[in-house]
Amino acid sequence: MKTLFITGGSTGIGAASVRKFIGQGWNVGFMDINREAAEMLQKEVGKPEHLLFTEGNTRSREDIRKAVEATVKRFGAIESVVANAGIHRCNTLLDIADEELDLMIQTNIYGTVNTLREAVPQIIKAGGGSVVINASDQWFVGKPNSFAYGLTKGALGQITRSLSIDLGRYNIRVNAVCAGTIHTPLVDNLFKNFAEVNNCSIDDYWKEENALYARGSAGRPEEVAELIYFLASDASSFCTGGHYLVDGGLVAR
Ligand SMILES: NC(=O)c1ccc[n+]([C@@H]2O[C@H](COP(=O)([O-])OP(=O)(O)OC[C@H]3O[C@@H](n4cnc5c(N)ncnc54)[C@H](O)[C@@H]3O)[C@@H](O)[C@H]2O)c1
């Protein structure tokens, strides 16, 4: 039985991934700052013998170390890591505050680097496996008011390339998932803020966003979890160093 370690597993794409891997018979250790949502997910999923939650912040290498250690102690090894935790803030080069730029870099870049620095040595110990990085469609395209988010996701796209070369000899594949807009709390909060600022309804934002996608609606977390699972599993044995779109045709426009 294989073991996954995933960050940001309490809600959205992370929670859908937890469900998917557990459904496929994996052990899952997940770390998140949101304990309340983690407990709800644990109750929903059941299978406490295969699911371990550790509270922690990816910005802290110490928190990651503890969560990785707890996962190895409980399940014996880690064969796959999904660096998923991330945040979005709206800003441009001209208006971003120093604190916000720092928060974005600390969370999306350092959070991912911390996760990989602690989890990858465990995958090497296990004899190899896979790394999946949750990047974004913003590896491929720029979007308005998304300066710092695009900056951080671009960095994750590059990390994917260099790591795939360095880790190949350890039998570790490294790939990035690049999703279009997915209906999760992250985007709901974003649209809620837009709606408040512009004095309109959140439904108006979703209507406009949905219209950008070939099928007329944005993605669902489960649809991204399918790709994450494929890239983590042996089914993708010849995939490494790649950036995989799951974007409903957005980038094709
Ligand atoms: N939703 C989208 O449209 C979309 C599109 C492309 C990429 N992504 C990426 O997918 C990933 C997951 O996003 P989501 O949409 O599921 O959002 P979400 O807000 O539903 O989930 C993110 C999870 O990460 C946790 N988290 C945030 N910061 C953390 C930290 N410092 N330490 C530990 N946990 C932390 C949150 O508590 C939450 O449970 C992010 O990296 C995001 O950038 C999302």
PDB file of C-alpha atoms and ligand atoms in Angstrom:
ATOM      1  CA  MET A   1       0.000   0.000   0.000  1.00  0.00           C
ATOM      2  CA  LYS A   2       1.430   3.393  -1.018  1.00  0.00           C
ATOM      3  CA  THR A   3       1.440   6.589   1.034  1.00  0.00           C
ATOM      4  CA  LEU A   4       0.771  10.148  -0.094  1.00  0.00           C
ATOM      5  CA  PHE A   5       1.751  13.294   1.787  1.00  0.00           C
ATOM      6  CA  ILE A   6      -0.272  16.343   0.711  1.00  0.00           C
ATOM      7  CA  THR A   7      -0.435  19.930   1.949  1.00  0.00           C
ATOM      8  CA  GLY A   8      -3.602  22.015   1.984  1.00  0.00           C
ATOM      9  CA  GLY A   9      -5.754  18.888   2.156  1.00  0.00           C
ATOM     10  CA  SER A  10      -8.627  20.326   4.203  1.00  0.00           C
ATOM     11  CA  THR A  11     -10.656  21.988   1.429  1.00  0.00           C
ATOM     12  CA  GLY A  12     -10.967  22.432  -2.330  1.00  0.00           C
ATOM     13  CA  ILE A  13      -8.594  20.557  -4.658  1.00  0.00           C
ATOM     14  CA  GLY A  14      -6.602  19.170  -1.711  1.00  0.00           C
ATOM     15  CA  ALA A  15      -9.684  17.638  -0.075  1.00  0.00           C
ATOM     16  CA  ALA A  16     -10.828  16.172  -3.413  1.00  0.00           C
ATOM     17  CA  SER A  17      -7.346  14.637  -3.756  1.00  0.00           C
ATOM     18  CA  VAL A  18      -7.521  13.155  -0.258  1.00  0.00           C
ATOM     19  CA  ARG A  19     -10.848  11.524  -1.197  1.00  0.00           C
ATOM     20  CA  LYS A  20      -9.452  10.235  -4.499  1.00  0.00           C
ATOM     21  CA  PHE A  21      -6.262   8.669  -3.067  1.00  0.00           C
ATOM     22  CA  ILE A  22      -8.114   7.108  -0.128  1.00  0.00           C
ATOM     23  CA  GLY A  23     -10.668   5.746  -2.613  1.00  0.00           C
ATOM     24  CA  GLN A  24      -7.796   4.172  -4.568  1.00  0.00           C
ATOM     25  CA  GLY A  25      -6.483   2.399  -1.472  1.00  0.00           C
ATOM     26  CA  TRP A  26      -3.599   4.697  -0.524  1.00  0.00           C
ATOM     27  CA  ASN A  27      -2.611   5.895   2.929  1.00  0.00           C
ATOM     28  CA  VAL A  28      -2.774   9.679   3.151  1.00  0.00           C
ATOM     29  CA  GLY A  29      -1.034  12.095   5.509  1.00  0.00           C
ATOM     30  CA  PHE A  30      -2.303  15.647   5.060  1.00  0.00           C
ATOM     31  CA  MET A  31      -1.286  18.951   6.608  1.00  0.00           C
ATOM     32  CA  ASP A  32      -3.306  22.161   6.733  1.00  0.00           C
ATOM     33  CA  ILE A  33      -3.781  25.295   8.823  1.00  0.00           C
ATOM     34  CA  ASN A  34      -7.544  24.699   8.813  1.00  0.00           C
ATOM     35  CA  ARG A  35      -8.217  22.174  11.590  1.00  0.00           C
ATOM     36  CA  GLU A  36     -11.995  22.558  11.558  1.00  0.00           C
ATOM     37  CA  ALA A  37     -12.311  21.666   7.857  1.00  0.00           C
ATOM     38  CA  ALA A  38      -9.783  18.839   8.327  1.00  0.00           C
ATOM     39  CA  GLU A  39     -11.913  17.311  11.060  1.00  0.00           C
ATOM     40  CA  MET A  40     -15.031  17.516   8.891  1.00  0.00           C
ATOM     41  CA  LEU A  41     -13.176  15.805   6.045  1.00  0.00           C
ATOM     42  CA  GLN A  42     -11.867  13.082   8.362  1.00  0.00           C
ATOM     43  CA  LYS A  43     -15.417  12.411   9.571  1.00  0.00           C
ATOM     44  CA  GLU A  44     -16.731  12.288   6.004  1.00  0.00           C
ATOM     45  CA  VAL A  45     -13.978  10.016   4.651  1.00  0.00           C
ATOM     46  CA  GLY A  46     -13.760   7.643   7.637  1.00  0.00           C
ATOM     47  CA  LYS A  47     -10.937   5.070   7.334  1.00  0.00           C
ATOM     48  CA  PRO A  48      -8.936   6.535  10.249  1.00  0.00           C
ATOM     49  CA  GLU A  49      -6.419   3.707   9.849  1.00  0.00           C
ATOM     50  CA  HIS A  50      -5.442   5.150   6.440  1.00  0.00           C
ATOM     51  CA  LEU A  51      -5.844   8.905   7.013  1.00  0.00           C
ATOM     52  CA  LEU A  52      -3.708  11.136   9.224  1.00  0.00           C
ATOM     53  CA  PHE A  53      -4.135  14.890   9.724  1.00  0.00           C
ATOM     54  CA  THR A  54      -1.403  17.132  11.149  1.00  0.00           C
ATOM     55  CA  GLU A  55      -2.110  20.800  11.767  1.00  0.00           C
ATOM     56  CA  GLY A  56       0.594  23.096  10.431  1.00  0.00           C
ATOM     57  CA  ASN A  57       1.634  25.984   8.240  1.00  0.00           C
ATOM     58  CA  THR A  58       3.692  25.300   5.107  1.00  0.00           C
ATOM     59  CA  ARG A  59       5.507  28.597   5.681  1.00  0.00           C
ATOM     60  CA  SER A  60       7.202  26.868   8.625  1.00  0.00           C
ATOM     61  CA  ARG A  61       9.757  24.239   7.686  1.00  0.00           C
ATOM     62  CA  GLU A  62       9.501  22.904  11.233  1.00  0.00           C
ATOM     63  CA  ASP A  63       5.729  22.329  10.836  1.00  0.00           C
ATOM     64  CA  ILE A  64       6.322  20.472   7.572  1.00  0.00           C
ATOM     65  CA  ARG A  65       9.077  18.377   9.159  1.00  0.00           C
ATOM     66  CA  LYS A  66       6.744  17.339  11.982  1.00  0.00           C
ATOM     67  CA  ALA A  67       3.912  16.468   9.581  1.00  0.00           C
ATOM     68  CA  VAL A  68       6.217  14.431   7.324  1.00  0.00           C
ATOM     69  CA  GLU A  69       7.703  12.642  10.350  1.00  0.00           C
ATOM     70  CA  ALA A  70       4.230  11.877  11.702  1.00  0.00           C
ATOM     71  CA  THR A  71       3.193  10.450   8.312  1.00  0.00           C
ATOM     72  CA  VAL A  72       6.296   8.228   8.084  1.00  0.00           C
ATOM     73  CA  LYS A  73       5.883   7.100  11.700  1.00  0.00           C
ATOM     74  CA  ARG A  74       2.270   6.146  11.053  1.00  0.00           C
ATOM     75  CA  PHE A  75       2.524   4.552   7.597  1.00  0.00           C
ATOM     76  CA  GLY A  76       6.203   3.556   7.332  1.00  0.00           C
ATOM     77  CA  ALA A  77       7.189   5.557   4.216  1.00  0.00           C
ATOM     78  CA  ILE A  78       6.117   8.234   1.731  1.00  0.00           C
ATOM     79  CA  GLU A  79       6.021   7.372  -1.986  1.00  0.00           C
ATOM     80  CA  SER A  80       4.360  10.502  -3.285  1.00  0.00           C
ATOM     81  CA  VAL A  81       4.059  14.171  -2.320  1.00  0.00           C
ATOM     82  CA  VAL A  82       1.529  16.685  -3.589  1.00  0.00           C
ATOM     83  CA  ALA A  83       2.557  20.289  -2.838  1.00  0.00           C
ATOM     84  CA  ASN A  84      -0.909  21.765  -3.044  1.00  0.00           C
ATOM     85  CA  ALA A  85      -1.373  24.482  -0.384  1.00  0.00           C
ATOM     86  CA  GLY A  86      -1.521  27.947  -1.892  1.00  0.00           C
ATOM     87  CA  ILE A  87      -3.259  31.301  -1.648  1.00  0.00           C
ATOM     88  CA  HIS A  88      -4.393  34.051  -4.002  1.00  0.00           C
ATOM     89  CA  ARG A  89      -4.449  37.811  -3.490  1.00  0.00           C
ATOM     90  CA  CYS A  90      -5.455  40.443  -6.049  1.00  0.00           C
ATOM     91  CA  ASN A  91      -2.710  42.945  -6.854  1.00  0.00           C
ATOM     92  CA  THR A  92      -0.616  44.562  -9.562  1.00  0.00           C
ATOM     93  CA  LEU A  93       3.031  45.619  -9.580  1.00  0.00           C
ATOM     94  CA  LEU A  94       1.872  49.170  -8.902  1.00  0.00           C
ATOM     95  CA  ASP A  95      -0.259  48.588  -5.810  1.00  0.00           C
ATOM     96  CA  ILE A  96       1.123  45.544  -4.003  1.00  0.00           C
ATOM     97  CA  ALA A  97       2.208  46.146  -0.394  1.00  0.00           C
ATOM     98  CA  ASP A  98       5.544  44.702   0.755  1.00  0.00           C
ATOM     99  CA  GLU A  99       3.762  42.516   3.332  1.00  0.00           C
ATOM    100  CA  GLU A 100       1.441  41.028   0.714  1.00  0.00           C
ATOM    101  CA  LEU A 101       4.292  40.281  -1.699  1.00  0.00           C
ATOM    102  CA  ASP A 102       6.149  38.612   1.153  1.00  0.00           C
ATOM    103  CA  LEU A 103       3.087  36.576   2.174  1.00  0.00           C
ATOM    104  CA  MET A 104       2.550  35.321  -1.380  1.00  0.00           C
ATOM    105  CA  ILE A 105       6.200  34.333  -1.841  1.00  0.00           C
ATOM    106  CA  GLN A 106       6.426  32.756   1.607  1.00  0.00           C
ATOM    107  CA  THR A 107       3.233  30.738   1.129  1.00  0.00           C
ATOM    108  CA  ASN A 108       3.282  29.712  -2.516  1.00  0.00           C
ATOM    109  CA  ILE A 109       7.035  29.403  -3.146  1.00  0.00           C
ATOM    110  CA  TYR A 110       8.647  28.767   0.257  1.00  0.00           C
ATOM    111  CA  GLY A 111       5.657  26.658   1.327  1.00  0.00           C
ATOM    112  CA  THR A 112       6.210  24.405  -1.681  1.00  0.00           C
ATOM    113  CA  VAL A 113       9.994  24.359  -1.280  1.00  0.00           C
ATOM    114  CA  ASN A 114       9.672  23.507   2.442  1.00  0.00           C
ATOM    115  CA  THR A 115       7.268  20.695   1.587  1.00  0.00           C
ATOM    116  CA  LEU A 116       9.580  19.226  -1.029  1.00  0.00           C
ATOM    117  CA  ARG A 117      12.741  19.608   1.081  1.00  0.00           C
ATOM    118  CA  GLU A 118      11.182  17.489   3.806  1.00  0.00           C
ATOM    119  CA  ALA A 119       9.188  14.987   1.732  1.00  0.00           C
ATOM    120  CA  VAL A 120      11.577  14.219  -1.151  1.00  0.00           C
ATOM    121  CA  PRO A 121      14.301  12.625   1.051  1.00  0.00           C
ATOM    122  CA  GLN A 122      11.600  10.257   2.329  1.00  0.00           C
ATOM    123  CA  ILE A 123      10.624   9.331  -1.240  1.00  0.00           C
ATOM    124  CA  ILE A 124      14.310   8.654  -1.995  1.00  0.00           C
ATOM    125  CA  LYS A 125      14.425   6.385   1.084  1.00  0.00           C
ATOM    126  CA  ALA A 126      11.363   4.571  -0.267  1.00  0.00           C
ATOM    127  CA  GLY A 127      13.246   3.831  -3.498  1.00  0.00           C
ATOM    128  CA  GLY A 128      11.495   6.396  -5.666  1.00  0.00           C
ATOM    129  CA  GLY A 129       8.044   7.741  -6.460  1.00  0.00           C
ATOM    130  CA  SER A 130       6.478  10.983  -7.576  1.00  0.00           C
ATOM    131  CA  VAL A 131       6.130  14.697  -6.893  1.00  0.00           C
ATOM    132  CA  VAL A 132       3.104  16.688  -8.024  1.00  0.00           C
ATOM    133  CA  ILE A 133       3.161  20.461  -7.741  1.00  0.00           C
ATOM    134  CA  ASN A 134      -0.105  22.375  -7.907  1.00  0.00           C
ATOM    135  CA  ALA A 135       0.878  25.276 -10.157  1.00  0.00           C
ATOM    136  CA  SER A 136      -1.776  27.061 -12.248  1.00  0.00           C
ATOM    137  CA  ASP A 137      -2.947  27.953 -15.742  1.00  0.00           C
ATOM    138  CA  GLN A 138      -0.958  31.100 -14.947  1.00  0.00           C
ATOM    139  CA  TRP A 139       2.173  29.140 -15.851  1.00  0.00           C
ATOM    140  CA  PHE A 140       0.800  29.452 -19.406  1.00  0.00           C
ATOM    141  CA  VAL A 141      -1.070  32.769 -19.418  1.00  0.00           C
ATOM    142  CA  GLY A 142      -1.111  36.069 -17.565  1.00  0.00           C
ATOM    143  CA  LYS A 143      -4.295  37.271 -15.857  1.00  0.00           C
ATOM    144  CA  PRO A 144      -5.289  40.737 -14.667  1.00  0.00           C
ATOM    145  CA  ASN A 145      -4.745  41.734 -11.022  1.00  0.00           C
ATOM    146  CA  SER A 146      -2.817  38.561 -10.394  1.00  0.00           C
ATOM    147  CA  PHE A 147       0.746  39.889 -10.255  1.00  0.00           C
ATOM    148  CA  ALA A 148       2.083  38.062  -7.199  1.00  0.00           C
ATOM    149  CA  TYR A 149       0.077  34.890  -7.795  1.00  0.00           C
ATOM    150  CA  GLY A 150       1.386  34.637 -11.372  1.00  0.00           C
ATOM    151  CA  LEU A 151       4.926  35.314 -10.148  1.00  0.00           C
ATOM    152  CA  THR A 152       4.764  32.488  -7.624  1.00  0.00           C
ATOM    153  CA  LYS A 153       3.094  29.995  -9.955  1.00  0.00           C
ATOM    154  CA  GLY A 154       5.667  30.767 -12.644  1.00  0.00           C
ATOM    155  CA  ALA A 155       8.365  29.857 -10.120  1.00  0.00           C
ATOM    156  CA  LEU A 156       6.625  26.552  -9.380  1.00  0.00           C
ATOM    157  CA  GLY A 157       6.558  25.761 -13.095  1.00  0.00           C
ATOM    158  CA  GLN A 158      10.318  26.263 -13.256  1.00  0.00           C
ATOM    159  CA  ILE A 159      10.950  24.239 -10.090  1.00  0.00           C
ATOM    160  CA  THR A 160       9.079  21.389 -11.804  1.00  0.00           C
ATOM    161  CA  ARG A 161      11.563  21.424 -14.676  1.00  0.00           C
ATOM    162  CA  SER A 162      14.792  21.617 -12.678  1.00  0.00           C
ATOM    163  CA  LEU A 163      13.657  19.052 -10.089  1.00  0.00           C
ATOM    164  CA  SER A 164      12.591  16.564 -12.754  1.00  0.00           C
ATOM    165  CA  ILE A 165      16.185  16.605 -14.034  1.00  0.00           C
ATOM    166  CA  ASP A 166      17.855  16.427 -10.599  1.00  0.00           C
ATOM    167  CA  LEU A 167      15.565  13.731  -9.195  1.00  0.00           C
ATOM    168  CA  GLY A 168      15.394  11.407 -12.202  1.00  0.00           C
ATOM    169  CA  ARG A 169      18.334   9.377 -10.963  1.00  0.00           C
ATOM    170  CA  TYR A 170      16.452   8.675  -7.733  1.00  0.00           C
ATOM    171  CA  ASN A 171      13.557   7.234  -9.733  1.00  0.00           C
ATOM    172  CA  ILE A 172      11.373  10.224  -8.867  1.00  0.00           C
ATOM    173  CA  ARG A 173       9.099  11.887 -11.410  1.00  0.00           C
ATOM    174  CA  VAL A 174       8.102  15.538 -10.991  1.00  0.00           C
ATOM    175  CA  ASN A 175       5.105  17.140 -12.697  1.00  0.00           C
ATOM    176  CA  ALA A 176       2.963  20.240 -12.377  1.00  0.00           C
ATOM    177  CA  VAL A 177      -0.810  20.480 -12.550  1.00  0.00           C
ATOM    178  CA  CYS A 178      -2.016  23.671 -14.218  1.00  0.00           C
ATOM    179  CA  ALA A 179      -5.699  24.193 -13.538  1.00  0.00           C
ATOM    180  CA  GLY A 180      -8.070  26.796 -14.884  1.00  0.00           C
ATOM    181  CA  THR A 181     -10.653  28.270 -12.537  1.00  0.00           C
ATOM    182  CA  ILE A 182     -11.968  25.615 -10.182  1.00  0.00           C
ATOM    183  CA  HIS A 183     -14.975  26.145  -7.934  1.00  0.00           C
ATOM    184  CA  THR A 184     -13.303  26.093  -4.495  1.00  0.00           C
ATOM    185  CA  PRO A 185     -13.323  28.300  -1.362  1.00  0.00           C
ATOM    186  CA  LEU A 186     -10.233  30.100  -2.767  1.00  0.00           C
ATOM    187  CA  VAL A 187     -12.161  31.383  -5.802  1.00  0.00           C
ATOM    188  CA  ASP A 188     -15.418  31.897  -3.896  1.00  0.00           C
ATOM    189  CA  ASN A 189     -13.584  34.246  -1.500  1.00  0.00           C
ATOM    190  CA  LEU A 190     -11.944  36.051  -4.401  1.00  0.00           C
ATOM    191  CA  PHE A 191     -15.260  36.632  -6.188  1.00  0.00           C
ATOM    192  CA  LYS A 192     -16.920  37.613  -2.909  1.00  0.00           C
ATOM    193  CA  ASN A 193     -14.314  40.375  -2.501  1.00  0.00           C
ATOM    194  CA  PHE A 194     -14.753  41.522  -6.125  1.00  0.00           C
ATOM    195  CA  ALA A 195     -18.521  41.603  -5.665  1.00  0.00           C
ATOM    196  CA  GLU A 196     -18.276  43.650  -2.457  1.00  0.00           C
ATOM    197  CA  VAL A 197     -15.858  46.163  -3.991  1.00  0.00           C
ATOM    198  CA  ASN A 198     -17.946  46.527  -7.148  1.00  0.00           C
ATOM    199  CA  ASN A 199     -21.314  46.373  -5.397  1.00  0.00           C
ATOM    200  CA  CYS A 200     -22.644  43.513  -7.485  1.00  0.00           C
ATOM    201  CA  SER A 201     -23.505  39.859  -6.896  1.00  0.00           C
ATOM    202  CA  ILE A 202     -21.077  36.942  -6.692  1.00  0.00           C
ATOM    203  CA  ASP A 203     -23.337  35.155  -9.228  1.00  0.00           C
ATOM    204  CA  ASP A 204     -22.459  37.830 -11.808  1.00  0.00           C
ATOM    205  CA  TYR A 205     -18.784  36.947 -11.408  1.00  0.00           C
ATOM    206  CA  TRP A 206     -19.421  33.241 -11.745  1.00  0.00           C
ATOM    207  CA  LYS A 207     -21.561  33.829 -14.863  1.00  0.00           C
ATOM    208  CA  GLU A 208     -18.737  35.790 -16.501  1.00  0.00           C
ATOM    209  CA  GLU A 209     -16.110  33.239 -15.454  1.00  0.00           C
ATOM    210  CA  ASN A 210     -18.140  30.212 -16.579  1.00  0.00           C
ATOM    211  CA  ALA A 211     -18.540  31.759 -20.031  1.00  0.00           C
ATOM    212  CA  LEU A 212     -14.747  31.542 -20.556  1.00  0.00           C
ATOM    213  CA  TYR A 213     -14.820  27.731 -20.614  1.00  0.00           C
ATOM    214  CA  ALA A 214     -15.606  25.571 -23.652  1.00  0.00           C
ATOM    215  CA  ARG A 215     -18.379  23.673 -21.857  1.00  0.00           C
ATOM    216  CA  GLY A 216     -19.777  26.852 -20.279  1.00  0.00           C
ATOM    217  CA  SER A 217     -18.694  26.149 -16.720  1.00  0.00           C
ATOM    218  CA  ALA A 218     -15.518  26.285 -14.624  1.00  0.00           C
ATOM    219  CA  GLY A 219     -13.905  23.181 -13.164  1.00  0.00           C
ATOM    220  CA  ARG A 220     -14.687  21.087 -10.110  1.00  0.00           C
ATOM    221  CA  PRO A 221     -12.065  20.027  -7.537  1.00  0.00           C
ATOM    222  CA  GLU A 222     -12.638  16.332  -8.353  1.00  0.00           C
ATOM    223  CA  GLU A 223     -11.679  16.984 -11.968  1.00  0.00           C
ATOM    224  CA  VAL A 224      -8.274  18.270 -10.868  1.00  0.00           C
ATOM    225  CA  ALA A 225      -7.854  15.438  -8.351  1.00  0.00           C
ATOM    226  CA  GLU A 226      -8.159  12.942 -11.240  1.00  0.00           C
ATOM    227  CA  LEU A 227      -5.124  14.505 -12.948  1.00  0.00           C
ATOM    228  CA  ILE A 228      -3.196  14.765  -9.681  1.00  0.00           C
ATOM    229  CA  TYR A 229      -3.840  11.082  -9.046  1.00  0.00           C
ATOM    230  CA  PHE A 230      -2.763  10.107 -12.572  1.00  0.00           C
ATOM    231  CA  LEU A 231       0.501  12.058 -12.254  1.00  0.00           C
ATOM    232  CA  ALA A 232       1.227  10.657  -8.781  1.00  0.00           C
ATOM    233  CA  SER A 233       0.501   7.054  -9.759  1.00  0.00           C
ATOM    234  CA  ASP A 234       2.543   4.601 -11.842  1.00  0.00           C
ATOM    235  CA  ALA A 235       0.044   5.054 -14.705  1.00  0.00           C
ATOM    236  CA  SER A 236       2.084   8.149 -15.671  1.00  0.00           C
ATOM    237  CA  SER A 237       5.447   6.325 -15.598  1.00  0.00           C
ATOM    238  CA  PHE A 238       6.857   8.188 -18.654  1.00  0.00           C
ATOM    239  CA  CYS A 239       5.678  11.643 -17.530  1.00  0.00           C
ATOM    240  CA  THR A 240       8.197  13.896 -15.845  1.00  0.00           C
ATOM    241  CA  GLY A 241       9.063  17.579 -16.058  1.00  0.00           C
ATOM    242  CA  GLY A 242       5.656  18.326 -17.570  1.00  0.00           C
ATOM    243  CA  HIS A 243       3.053  21.037 -17.052  1.00  0.00           C
ATOM    244  CA  TYR A 244      -0.385  19.476 -17.445  1.00  0.00           C
ATOM    245  CA  LEU A 245      -3.405  21.615 -18.158  1.00  0.00           C
ATOM    246  CA  VAL A 246      -6.805  20.819 -16.714  1.00  0.00           C
ATOM    247  CA  ASP A 247      -8.446  24.019 -17.874  1.00  0.00           C
ATOM    248  CA  GLY A 248     -11.592  23.331 -19.869  1.00  0.00           C
ATOM    249  CA  GLY A 249      -9.975  24.803 -22.989  1.00  0.00           C
ATOM    250  CA  LEU A 250      -9.189  28.221 -21.488  1.00  0.00           C
ATOM    251  CA  VAL A 251      -5.628  28.355 -22.808  1.00  0.00           C
ATOM    252  CA  ALA A 252      -6.764  27.087 -26.231  1.00  0.00           C
ATOM    253  CA  ARG A 253      -8.690  30.319 -26.874  1.00  0.00           C
TER     254      ARG A 253
HETATM  255  N1  LIG B   1      -9.233  27.118  -7.429  1.00  0.00           N
HETATM  256  C1  LIG B   1      -8.617  27.438  -8.553  1.00  0.00           C
HETATM  257  O1  LIG B   1      -9.200  28.033  -9.465  1.00  0.00           O
HETATM  258  C2  LIG B   1      -7.174  27.066  -8.750  1.00  0.00           C
HETATM  259  C3  LIG B   1      -6.660  27.103 -10.050  1.00  0.00           C
HETATM  260  C4  LIG B   1      -5.318  26.761 -10.260  1.00  0.00           C
HETATM  261  C5  LIG B   1      -4.521  26.405  -9.181  1.00  0.00           C
HETATM  262  N2  LIG B   1      -5.061  26.392  -7.930  1.00  0.00           N
HETATM  263  C6  LIG B   1      -4.160  26.021  -6.830  1.00  0.00           C
HETATM  264  O2  LIG B   1      -4.665  24.894  -6.183  1.00  0.00           O
HETATM  265  C7  LIG B   1      -4.203  24.867  -4.828  1.00  0.00           C
HETATM  266  C8  LIG B   1      -5.390  24.603  -3.913  1.00  0.00           C
HETATM  267  O3  LIG B   1      -6.292  25.677  -4.044  1.00  0.00           O
HETATM  268  P1  LIG B   1      -7.862  25.557  -3.846  1.00  0.00           P
HETATM  269  O4  LIG B   1      -8.493  26.308  -4.945  1.00  0.00           O
HETATM  270  O5  LIG B   1      -8.242  24.157  -3.576  1.00  0.00           O
HETATM  271  O6  LIG B   1      -8.004  26.487  -2.562  1.00  0.00           O
HETATM  272  P2  LIG B   1      -8.604  26.252  -1.094  1.00  0.00           P
HETATM  273  O7  LIG B   1      -8.461  27.558  -0.434  1.00  0.00           O
HETATM  274  O8  LIG B   1      -9.911  25.565  -1.151  1.00  0.00           O
HETATM  275  O9  LIG B   1      -7.574  25.185  -0.492  1.00  0.00           O
HETATM  276  C9  LIG B   1      -6.291  25.525  -0.076  1.00  0.00           C
HETATM  277  C10 LIG B   1      -6.008  24.776   1.216  1.00  0.00           C
HETATM  278  O10 LIG B   1      -4.682  25.107   1.592  1.00  0.00           O
HETATM  279  C11 LIG B   1      -4.685  25.476   2.962  1.00  0.00           C
HETATM  280  N3  LIG B   1      -3.593  26.407   3.181  1.00  0.00           N
HETATM  281  C12 LIG B   1      -3.450  27.667   2.699  1.00  0.00           C
HETATM  282  N4  LIG B   1      -2.314  28.215   3.131  1.00  0.00           N
HETATM  283  C13 LIG B   1      -1.700  27.277   3.891  1.00  0.00           C
HETATM  284  C14 LIG B   1      -0.497  27.234   4.612  1.00  0.00           C
HETATM  285  N5  LIG B   1       0.336  28.283   4.656  1.00  0.00           N
HETATM  286  N6  LIG B   1      -0.180  26.107   5.285  1.00  0.00           N
HETATM  287  C15 LIG B   1      -0.999  25.035   5.268  1.00  0.00           C
HETATM  288  N7  LIG B   1      -2.159  25.015   4.603  1.00  0.00           N
HETATM  289  C16 LIG B   1      -2.512  26.124   3.928  1.00  0.00           C
HETATM  290  C17 LIG B   1      -6.042  26.111   3.207  1.00  0.00           C
HETATM  291  O11 LIG B   1      -6.394  26.087   4.571  1.00  0.00           O
HETATM  292  C18 LIG B   1      -6.926  25.221   2.350  1.00  0.00           C
HETATM  293  O12 LIG B   1      -7.391  24.091   3.048  1.00  0.00           O
HETATM  294  C19 LIG B   1      -3.528  26.240  -4.602  1.00  0.00           C
HETATM  295  O13 LIG B   1      -2.133  26.079  -4.703  1.00  0.00           O
HETATM  296  C20 LIG B   1      -4.062  27.072  -5.750  1.00  0.00           C
HETATM  297  O14 LIG B   1      -3.184  28.106  -6.105  1.00  0.00           O
HETATM  298  C21 LIG B   1      -6.353  26.707  -7.690  1.00  0.00           C
END
